[in-house]
Coordinates of C-alpha atoms in Angstrom, one line a residue:
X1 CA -10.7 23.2 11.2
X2 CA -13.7 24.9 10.1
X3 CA -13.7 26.2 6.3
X4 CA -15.7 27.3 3.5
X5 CA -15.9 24.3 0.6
X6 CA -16.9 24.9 -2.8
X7 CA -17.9 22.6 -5.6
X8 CA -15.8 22.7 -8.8
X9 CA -18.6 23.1 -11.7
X10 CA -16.0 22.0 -14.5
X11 CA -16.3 18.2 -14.9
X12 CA -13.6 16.3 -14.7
X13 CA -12.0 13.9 -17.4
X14 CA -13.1 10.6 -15.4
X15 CA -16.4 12.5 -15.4
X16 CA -16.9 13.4 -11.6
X17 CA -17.2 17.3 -10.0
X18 CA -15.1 17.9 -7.3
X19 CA -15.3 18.8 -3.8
X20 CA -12.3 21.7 -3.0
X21 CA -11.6 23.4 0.5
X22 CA -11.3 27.4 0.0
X23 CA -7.0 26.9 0.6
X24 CA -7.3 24.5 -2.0
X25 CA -4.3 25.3 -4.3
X26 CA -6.0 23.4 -7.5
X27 CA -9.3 26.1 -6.8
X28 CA -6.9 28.9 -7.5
X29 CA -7.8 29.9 -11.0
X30 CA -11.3 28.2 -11.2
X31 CA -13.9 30.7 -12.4
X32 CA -16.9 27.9 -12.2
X33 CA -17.0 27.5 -8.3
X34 CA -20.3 26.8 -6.4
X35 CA -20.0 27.6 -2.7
X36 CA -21.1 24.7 -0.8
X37 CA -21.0 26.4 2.9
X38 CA -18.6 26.3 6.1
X39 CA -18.1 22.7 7.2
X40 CA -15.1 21.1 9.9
X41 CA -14.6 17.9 7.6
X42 CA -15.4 17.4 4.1
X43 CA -17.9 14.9 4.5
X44 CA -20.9 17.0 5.0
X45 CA -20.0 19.3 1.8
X46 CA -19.5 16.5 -0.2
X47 CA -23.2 15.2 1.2
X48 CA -24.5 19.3 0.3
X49 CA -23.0 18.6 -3.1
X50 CA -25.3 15.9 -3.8
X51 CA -27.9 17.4 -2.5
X52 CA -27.9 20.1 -4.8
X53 CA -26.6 18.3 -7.7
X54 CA -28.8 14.7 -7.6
X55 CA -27.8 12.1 -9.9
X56 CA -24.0 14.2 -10.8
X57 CA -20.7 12.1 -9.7
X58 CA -19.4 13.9 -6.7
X59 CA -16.2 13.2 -4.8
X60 CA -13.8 15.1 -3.0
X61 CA -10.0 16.3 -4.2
X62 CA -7.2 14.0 -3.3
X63 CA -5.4 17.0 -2.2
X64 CA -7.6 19.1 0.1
X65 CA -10.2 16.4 0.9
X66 CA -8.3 13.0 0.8
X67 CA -11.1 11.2 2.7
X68 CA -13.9 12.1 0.6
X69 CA -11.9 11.3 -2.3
X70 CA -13.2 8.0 -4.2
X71 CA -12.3 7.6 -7.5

């Protein structure tokens, strides 16, 4: 399914910035969001991520993007 992902700009405890689908319940209430652009899978957001953001530690939610997820 094709849908808008956004990057979370709050770091995480574990230190990583996570990739979030636009349904993503754990989005809801962010205010630091970075839209990434309208993908089918998660994979090529998460890539955009690092694109923009060299050298951060990127990964996807285990919720709305399970396969990008890595740590």
């Amino acid at each position: 399914m094709y849908r808008t992902y956004y990057l979370n700009g709050n770091q995480q405890t574990n230190g990583n910035y996570e990739v979030h689908h636009g349904d993503c319940y754990w989005i809801k209430n962010s205010t630091n969001l970075k839209k990434l652009g309208g993908y089918y899978t998660c994979e090529p957001a998460v890539l955009e991520a690092k694109r923009q953001y060299p050298g951060a530690r990127i990964n996807g939610c285990a919720y709305c993007c399970p396969h990008c997820h890595t740590s």
